[in-house]
């Protein structure tokens, strides 16, 4: 089944937004059935170069539009998105196989982004008066200049949220954007791009290219003025190295092997509800989902019993309504990766408490939510990201063991701590090496708090999205300083020794009066 609204006419209209001259196309998969969903055009490196050049032209005009006049476009986009949510959810589900509940949460994220930056951007991007070199004699202003053309490269798991939470601040900051969505999930991204143009975005300011990452993605990194990337740590390293060669900036939102800690004083039913929600969101194909659960021995048996009851009761279905708790994995590749991790763990002695098998009768890529114990370091799933509905539970004796084991990974994206005591949870949170720590929640409160930066420590990334940093990273800081009297070039008639004396007195005065 394909949702009725995904017609050939709609696909053709959306694909007109793609900069592609090859005449070639990719077929994308209807995840719930394995059949063909749509054909999307293939771009070449030359298309990328032309898209970047044309975007550069459009950006020159856009940079002269006052921030206050850019914002209404995004506010109209917000309204259009709310008006077209159901169609977008259909496309998202068909392209990713996620449940409608997960799809709805995904669409909510850019709505929060628009609301936040519409309020904050005018002030954050306004010229800021800074202390000049000498009070009263030098006037210094910090300006925020757009980078120019920002390249944004996104993966397939949260294709709509990850593209729009990044490109909205990039555009508000005065840039043009060249966007490369993952091919499989291009349609939902194009649907959003179409809404942005309907909202009044100047033509040509946001361009879309589609193609293999090593070809089209690389061409973006080689031509854009800044790159915002979300994807695997392996690709992130390649992009950072390439951007480094050109001395352009990049932000990298990468993988994770996230821990969830249930402390001795946790409210166990609350911890169970939070763990189920976060571990199996989008079938675990979420960078922030925990895959390692560290549970204090005092509550271990209670937690495991309740957790298993919830997990085994989850409803898996290919349903375009809100009846399913969990949908499908997105591709054959993900199904194989998840199967490999679980079979490896089983072969090396892990215990499968529930799940552990594919469910082809529901759809070609469905896999059961799976809970493992006795997972040891030689198993693939111990510290490699599975990116599927597979978690391992570990019994810990105390907080120190939980913290040490949580931190014993090369990743540092997200962590969750469950405790009834705020001070206890905060004490533990402060010792976790992760870019976001959620207390009494899995990941939603951290990601959804748009006023605070979100991103990874260690191998989980570089830079942040959301918050002040999520906007200012798309700008160059420019310091414009003006001397009000000839301070640095004394008049010719003044002996230089006198000038030195005068400057020394001035510096002393400034220090003594505490102005500096
Ligand atoms: P990849 O790194 O394989 O791909 C991500 C995007 O990069 C795709 O559009 C891909 O294109 C493109 N790409 C691939 N190779 C290159 C290259 N050499 N140069 C430029 N672009 C390239 O990641 P996955 O598809 O496997 O995505 C899942 C990963 O993303 C997981 O590790 C997950 O943890 C991480 N992720 C991180 C998030 C965060 O916010 N920290 C959020 C979501 C996911 P194509 O595939 O079309 O060839």
XYZ file of C-alpha atoms and ligand atoms in Angstrom:
564
model
C 0.000 0.000 0.000
C 1.093 3.551 -0.778
C -0.754 6.427 0.897
C -3.202 7.909 -1.591
C -1.708 11.366 -1.394
C 1.673 10.202 -2.790
C 0.609 10.527 -6.415
C 2.853 10.592 -9.483
C 1.846 14.230 -9.966
C 2.960 15.160 -6.447
C 6.280 13.320 -6.842
C 6.895 15.031 -10.191
C 6.114 18.459 -8.726
C 8.378 17.949 -5.711
C 11.219 16.614 -7.854
C 11.232 19.842 -9.891
C 13.006 21.316 -6.867
C 16.026 19.039 -7.384
C 19.048 20.462 -9.219
C 19.733 17.534 -11.538
C 20.670 17.424 -15.205
C 21.818 13.801 -15.591
C 18.416 12.526 -16.746
C 19.117 9.594 -14.440
C 17.065 8.606 -11.391
C 17.003 6.465 -8.238
C 14.083 4.305 -7.142
C 13.145 4.619 -3.491
C 11.530 1.874 -1.453
C 8.088 1.758 0.133
C 9.405 0.437 3.438
C 6.202 -1.246 4.638
C 5.938 -3.379 1.470
C 9.409 -3.477 -0.099
C 7.944 -2.210 -3.400
C 8.938 0.922 -5.277
C 7.726 4.173 -3.769
C 9.037 6.833 -6.149
C 11.739 7.769 -8.603
C 13.893 10.748 -7.671
C 16.398 12.496 -9.956
C 20.148 11.954 -9.659
C 22.432 15.006 -9.455
C 26.044 15.105 -10.596
C 29.025 16.978 -9.076
C 28.522 19.540 -11.840
C 24.920 20.057 -10.718
C 26.249 20.657 -7.216
C 28.757 23.254 -8.452
C 26.016 25.037 -10.406
C 23.606 24.872 -7.449
C 26.231 26.384 -5.142
C 27.011 29.195 -7.608
C 23.328 30.016 -8.148
C 22.701 29.864 -4.393
C 25.587 32.307 -3.924
C 23.821 34.804 -6.204
C 20.545 34.461 -4.292
C 22.394 34.805 -0.978
C 23.806 38.236 -1.867
C 20.283 39.668 -2.012
C 19.089 37.720 1.024
C 21.959 39.013 3.179
C 20.592 42.537 2.624
C 17.137 41.610 3.923
C 16.795 42.620 7.593
C 16.511 39.691 9.988
C 13.107 41.006 11.132
C 11.905 40.740 7.524
C 13.252 37.188 7.090
C 11.401 35.827 10.125
C 7.781 36.128 8.799
C 8.601 33.621 6.030
C 9.445 31.022 8.657
C 6.376 31.875 10.692
C 4.231 31.260 7.602
C 6.136 27.986 7.080
C 5.226 27.042 10.674
C 1.537 27.553 9.863
C 1.763 25.610 6.583
C 3.519 22.734 8.322
C 0.741 22.491 10.888
C -1.816 22.589 8.066
C -0.100 19.809 6.086
C 1.025 17.558 8.934
C -1.047 14.536 7.913
C 0.352 14.446 4.356
C 3.877 14.821 5.649
C 3.347 11.995 8.162
C 2.195 9.727 5.306
C 5.330 10.427 3.281
C 7.618 10.064 6.295
C 6.096 6.710 7.219
C 6.265 5.382 3.657
C 9.926 6.387 3.304
C 11.195 5.358 6.749
C 8.751 2.727 8.023
C 8.462 4.485 11.384
C 5.280 4.483 13.444
C 2.970 7.468 13.082
C 3.663 8.417 16.716
C 7.387 8.666 15.943
C 6.676 10.523 12.710
C 4.589 13.079 14.594
C 7.356 13.669 17.147
C 9.767 14.151 14.266
C 7.620 16.805 12.578
C 7.273 18.655 15.892
C 11.002 19.375 16.122
C 11.249 22.000 13.327
C 8.118 23.686 14.706
C 9.994 24.233 17.969
C 13.043 25.434 16.008
C 11.037 28.051 14.123
C 9.389 29.325 17.302
C 12.698 29.585 19.113
C 14.763 31.336 16.433
C 11.887 33.622 15.404
C 12.059 35.013 18.943
C 15.814 34.934 19.497
C 17.495 35.533 16.144
C 16.903 39.283 15.780
C 18.772 39.943 19.030
C 21.469 37.304 18.517
C 22.292 38.562 15.009
C 22.119 42.285 15.847
C 25.401 44.242 16.002
C 26.801 44.012 19.540
C 28.674 46.918 21.084
C 32.009 45.675 22.584
C 34.542 47.421 24.795
C 36.941 49.346 22.561
C 40.718 49.283 23.051
C 40.561 52.552 25.062
C 37.323 53.638 26.697
C 35.881 56.676 24.990
C 38.631 56.705 22.352
C 37.822 53.552 20.373
C 34.368 52.285 19.408
C 34.127 48.546 18.716
C 31.196 46.595 17.286
C 30.856 42.844 16.702
C 28.917 41.990 13.561
C 27.556 38.608 12.545
C 28.188 38.055 8.839
C 26.541 35.070 7.106
C 28.960 32.369 5.957
C 27.511 32.432 2.411
C 26.400 29.043 1.087
C 25.882 26.383 3.742
C 25.926 22.732 2.654
C 23.660 20.497 4.735
C 23.965 16.714 4.483
C 21.438 14.552 6.318
C 20.741 10.851 6.968
C 17.593 8.749 6.533
C 16.529 8.102 10.132
C 15.041 11.517 11.035
C 15.219 13.030 7.561
C 12.733 15.832 8.077
C 13.732 16.978 11.565
C 17.484 16.841 10.959
C 17.316 18.766 7.684
C 14.972 21.495 8.911
C 16.352 22.029 12.419
C 19.665 22.805 10.705
C 18.603 24.674 7.589
C 16.111 27.022 9.308
C 18.762 28.760 11.453
C 21.189 28.758 8.496
C 18.655 30.651 6.354
C 17.569 32.981 9.170
C 21.243 33.890 9.660
C 21.320 35.155 6.067
C 22.810 32.190 4.218
C 21.734 30.216 1.188
C 21.564 26.435 1.627
C 22.411 23.515 -0.638
C 20.834 20.437 0.914
C 21.644 16.793 0.254
C 19.079 14.518 1.861
C 19.606 10.784 1.914
C 18.181 9.440 -1.353
C 15.701 7.028 0.304
C 14.105 9.879 2.273
C 14.294 12.691 -0.269
C 10.523 13.107 -0.753
C 9.650 14.196 2.771
C 12.490 16.711 2.644
C 11.288 18.018 -0.727
C 7.767 18.327 0.688
C 9.127 20.630 3.407
C 11.207 22.593 0.888
C 8.068 23.116 -1.184
C 6.233 24.466 1.889
C 9.096 26.870 2.591
C 8.851 28.261 -0.942
C 5.061 28.506 -0.580
C 5.750 30.526 2.584
C 7.664 33.055 0.503
C 11.326 31.992 0.600
C 13.094 33.809 -2.274
C 13.519 31.508 -5.263
C 16.842 29.713 -5.486
C 17.909 30.332 -1.894
C 17.442 26.703 -0.875
C 18.614 24.112 -3.390
C 18.377 20.346 -3.213
C 20.764 17.837 -4.766
C 20.388 14.064 -4.614
C 23.013 11.376 -5.128
C 25.541 9.056 -3.518
C 27.248 10.601 -0.528
C 30.852 10.022 -1.685
C 30.021 11.762 -4.998
C 27.418 14.462 -4.361
C 28.169 14.960 -0.652
C 31.861 15.336 -1.391
C 31.099 17.897 -4.103
C 29.199 19.950 -1.514
C 32.102 19.856 0.946
C 34.408 20.956 -1.891
C 32.337 24.020 -2.842
C 30.198 25.271 0.082
C 31.382 27.847 2.638
C 30.344 25.769 5.652
C 29.022 22.231 6.124
C 26.404 20.997 8.583
C 26.533 17.198 8.624
C 24.484 14.575 10.454
C 25.401 10.942 10.003
C 27.919 8.310 10.989
C 31.190 8.986 12.777
C 33.089 7.363 9.883
C 31.675 9.812 7.305
C 31.989 12.689 9.785
C 35.761 12.130 9.994
C 36.046 12.204 6.184
C 34.069 15.442 5.992
C 36.102 17.074 8.761
C 39.364 16.171 6.991
C 38.125 17.543 3.664
C 36.711 20.706 5.222
C 40.040 21.119 7.022
C 41.893 21.118 3.697
C 39.748 24.040 2.552
C 39.793 25.734 5.978
C 36.026 25.927 6.073
C 34.056 25.211 9.228
C 31.788 22.249 9.801
C 29.497 20.928 12.481
C 29.180 17.184 12.859
C 26.301 15.414 14.590
C 27.398 11.798 14.749
C 26.673 8.436 16.312
C 26.298 7.292 19.899
C 26.232 4.271 22.210
C 24.112 5.943 24.802
C 23.768 4.838 28.434
C 20.603 4.949 30.531
C 21.161 4.792 34.294
C 18.507 3.646 36.748
C 19.759 4.670 40.208
C 18.852 2.930 43.463
C 16.309 5.615 44.339
C 14.570 5.671 40.939
C 10.830 5.589 40.539
C 10.871 2.231 38.736
C 7.579 2.507 36.784
C 8.681 5.962 35.573
C 12.097 4.596 34.558
C 10.461 1.709 32.699
C 8.088 4.003 30.792
C 10.957 6.355 29.898
C 13.233 3.509 28.813
C 10.618 1.898 26.558
C 9.829 5.234 24.931
C 13.442 6.191 24.271
C 15.011 2.817 23.424
C 12.493 1.890 20.745
C 11.739 5.282 19.185
C 11.965 4.830 15.426
C 12.867 1.167 16.108
C 16.028 2.323 17.867
C 17.292 4.082 14.729
C 17.797 7.274 16.671
C 21.230 8.673 17.456
C 20.071 9.580 20.991
C 18.446 6.224 21.841
C 20.075 4.351 24.715
C 21.443 0.906 23.863
C 23.077 0.204 27.271
C 20.989 0.177 30.449
C 22.852 0.248 33.786
C 20.460 -0.645 36.603
C 21.320 -0.505 40.318
C 21.135 -3.909 41.949
C 18.573 -2.652 44.490
C 15.954 -2.123 41.765
C 17.312 -4.467 39.085
C 14.819 -7.336 39.412
C 11.826 -5.025 39.659
C 13.005 -2.950 36.670
C 13.720 -5.954 34.456
C 10.396 -7.627 35.225
C 8.363 -4.479 34.477
C 10.492 -3.539 31.442
C 10.005 -6.971 29.860
C 6.272 -6.818 30.457
C 6.091 -3.480 28.633
C 8.375 -4.501 25.769
C 6.598 -7.772 25.059
C 3.290 -5.875 25.023
C 4.386 -3.446 22.313
C 2.272 -3.398 19.173
C 4.344 -3.671 15.976
C 2.480 -2.791 12.805
C 2.710 -1.226 9.360
C -0.100 1.192 10.109
C -0.799 4.698 8.829
C -2.558 5.532 12.098
C -1.549 5.829 15.743
C -2.153 2.164 16.635
C 1.464 0.980 16.372
C 3.975 1.442 19.190
C 6.855 0.614 16.884
C 7.235 0.456 13.123
C 9.805 -1.117 10.844
C 13.535 -0.748 10.360
C 14.169 1.398 7.292
C 16.171 -0.874 5.016
C 17.530 -4.318 4.302
C 20.951 -2.962 5.310
C 19.651 -2.037 8.791
C 17.879 -5.382 9.141
C 21.125 -7.189 8.335
C 23.157 -5.015 10.736
C 20.723 -5.598 13.614
C 20.495 -9.339 12.907
C 24.309 -9.569 12.817
C 24.649 -7.876 16.233
C 22.006 -10.054 17.898
C 23.250 -13.325 16.380
C 26.843 -12.482 17.335
C 25.766 -11.760 20.931
C 23.697 -14.961 21.094
C 26.597 -17.038 19.741
C 28.973 -15.565 22.311
C 26.725 -16.322 25.288
C 24.296 -13.400 25.668
C 20.810 -14.169 26.963
C 17.896 -12.952 24.840
C 15.197 -12.013 27.362
C 12.720 -11.036 24.662
C 12.718 -10.414 20.904
C 15.727 -11.437 18.837
C 14.107 -12.111 15.505
C 12.820 -10.508 12.328
C 9.045 -10.303 11.699
C 8.698 -10.630 7.896
C 4.965 -11.275 8.158
C 4.543 -7.614 9.245
C 6.777 -6.159 6.537
C 10.144 -6.961 4.951
C 12.317 -5.043 7.471
C 10.460 -5.480 10.779
C 12.519 -6.642 13.771
C 11.278 -7.271 17.305
C 12.236 -5.024 20.206
C 15.023 -7.029 21.773
C 16.390 -7.109 25.319
C 19.707 -8.806 26.075
C 21.652 -9.555 29.254
C 25.084 -11.110 29.817
C 26.527 -8.903 27.078
C 30.340 -8.864 27.291
C 33.098 -6.755 25.663
C 33.891 -9.286 22.912
C 30.367 -8.969 21.490
C 29.727 -6.537 18.619
C 26.786 -4.888 20.371
C 28.781 -4.171 23.559
C 30.242 -0.885 22.370
C 29.399 -0.561 18.646
C 26.295 1.378 17.729
C 23.605 -1.165 16.696
C 21.139 1.514 15.539
C 18.188 -0.781 16.009
C 15.687 -1.953 18.657
C 18.297 -3.808 20.705
C 19.321 -2.977 24.278
C 21.519 -4.710 26.810
C 20.818 -4.512 30.548
C 23.694 -4.516 33.049
C 23.416 -4.872 36.839
C 25.616 -2.362 38.727
C 26.555 -2.265 42.415
C 26.675 1.523 42.882
C 26.787 4.914 41.185
C 30.536 4.780 40.618
C 30.282 1.549 38.653
C 27.324 2.906 36.647
C 29.161 6.139 35.790
C 32.429 4.404 34.896
C 30.721 1.887 32.640
C 28.515 4.550 31.061
C 31.617 6.588 30.197
C 33.641 3.586 28.938
C 32.881 4.258 25.262
C 34.418 6.341 22.509
C 31.031 8.057 22.027
C 29.509 10.860 24.095
C 26.203 11.918 22.586
C 23.347 11.399 25.044
C 22.719 9.908 28.486
C 19.666 9.423 30.707
C 19.492 9.245 34.497
C 16.467 8.116 36.512
C 16.241 9.034 40.205
C 13.616 10.481 42.540
C 16.229 12.830 44.004
C 17.094 15.863 41.872
C 20.406 16.468 43.664
C 21.404 12.823 43.298
C 20.560 12.764 39.595
C 22.374 16.055 38.979
C 25.467 14.809 40.810
C 25.569 11.747 38.546
C 24.739 13.799 35.412
C 27.726 16.066 36.049
C 30.052 13.066 35.869
C 28.741 11.705 32.563
C 30.698 12.481 29.394
C 27.771 13.197 27.092
C 26.593 16.301 25.255
C 23.046 15.955 26.619
C 21.924 14.334 29.856
C 18.188 13.826 30.401
C 16.935 13.404 33.952
C 13.850 11.171 34.320
C 13.490 11.122 30.524
C 15.271 9.311 27.708
C 16.077 11.973 25.131
C 13.086 14.170 24.318
C 13.565 16.900 26.948
C 17.226 17.385 25.992
C 16.614 17.518 22.253
C 13.432 19.557 22.589
C 14.931 22.267 24.806
C 15.858 24.450 21.860
C 17.402 27.199 23.994
C 20.289 24.910 25.013
C 22.941 23.480 22.673
C 22.686 19.821 21.658
C 25.521 17.735 20.241
C 28.190 15.196 20.959
C 31.376 14.924 22.981
C 34.258 12.627 21.934
C 33.521 10.627 18.724
C 29.896 11.828 18.711
C 30.601 15.106 17.021
C 31.879 18.600 16.723
C 29.808 21.740 17.287
C 26.205 21.972 18.390
C 22.710 22.457 17.003
C 20.022 24.451 18.883
C 20.644 27.392 21.215
C 22.834 30.384 20.458
C 25.544 28.191 18.971
C 23.100 26.532 16.568
C 22.539 29.919 14.926
C 25.877 31.685 15.286
C 27.833 28.758 13.811
C 26.389 29.831 10.453
C 28.009 33.256 10.770
C 31.481 34.768 10.867
C 32.173 37.157 13.725
C 33.488 40.432 12.386
C 35.084 43.032 14.659
C 34.706 46.592 13.365
C 36.704 49.072 15.469
C 36.938 52.794 14.910
C 39.333 55.180 16.658
C 37.627 58.392 17.634
C 40.925 60.299 18.115
C 44.296 59.422 16.474
C 45.360 57.073 19.257
C 47.660 54.698 17.384
C 49.255 57.291 15.070
C 50.583 60.197 17.182
C 51.016 63.502 15.364
C 54.463 64.001 13.737
C 55.279 66.994 15.930
C 54.951 64.864 19.129
C 58.258 63.177 20.174
C 57.597 59.448 20.443
C 58.945 59.348 24.027
C 56.188 61.769 25.060
C 53.624 59.610 23.320
C 54.893 56.562 25.285
C 54.659 58.547 28.549
C 51.126 59.622 27.722
C 50.063 56.093 26.850
C 51.592 54.703 30.060
C 49.648 57.259 32.125
C 46.497 56.425 30.252
C 46.958 52.674 30.797
C 47.626 53.288 34.521
C 44.530 55.466 34.828
C 42.373 52.933 33.082
C 43.647 50.163 35.380
C 43.238 52.239 38.557
C 39.751 53.371 37.777
C 38.828 49.757 37.075
C 37.443 50.544 33.623
C 39.506 47.559 32.399
P 26.166 8.058 6.729
O 27.293 8.795 7.314
O 26.455 6.851 5.940
O 25.276 9.001 5.771
C 24.749 10.236 6.198
C 24.641 11.175 4.988
O 25.949 11.445 4.507
C 23.878 10.587 3.822
O 23.171 11.623 3.169
C 24.988 10.034 2.934
O 24.619 9.927 1.590
C 26.051 11.093 3.123
N 27.422 10.641 2.851
C 27.906 9.370 2.869
N 29.228 9.371 2.568
C 29.580 10.667 2.377
C 30.818 11.321 2.052
N 31.958 10.630 1.879
N 30.822 12.667 1.922
C 29.685 13.380 2.121
N 28.485 12.823 2.421
C 28.437 11.475 2.551
O 25.200 7.748 7.941
P 23.988 6.755 7.978
O 23.162 6.872 6.766
O 24.480 5.425 8.364
O 23.146 7.418 9.187
C 23.093 6.868 10.443
C 24.143 7.501 11.349
O 23.788 8.853 11.618
C 24.196 6.832 12.695
O 25.524 6.608 13.076
C 23.554 7.830 13.629
O 23.979 7.714 14.955
C 23.936 9.128 13.003
N 23.013 10.181 13.399
C 23.442 11.181 14.236
C 22.562 12.159 14.702
C 22.996 13.277 15.609
O 22.274 14.282 15.716
N 24.122 13.157 16.296
C 21.153 12.126 14.304
C 20.825 11.059 13.420
C 21.729 10.128 12.988
P 24.001 8.574 0.941
O 23.673 7.646 2.057
O 22.824 9.092 0.204
O 25.071 8.034 0.067
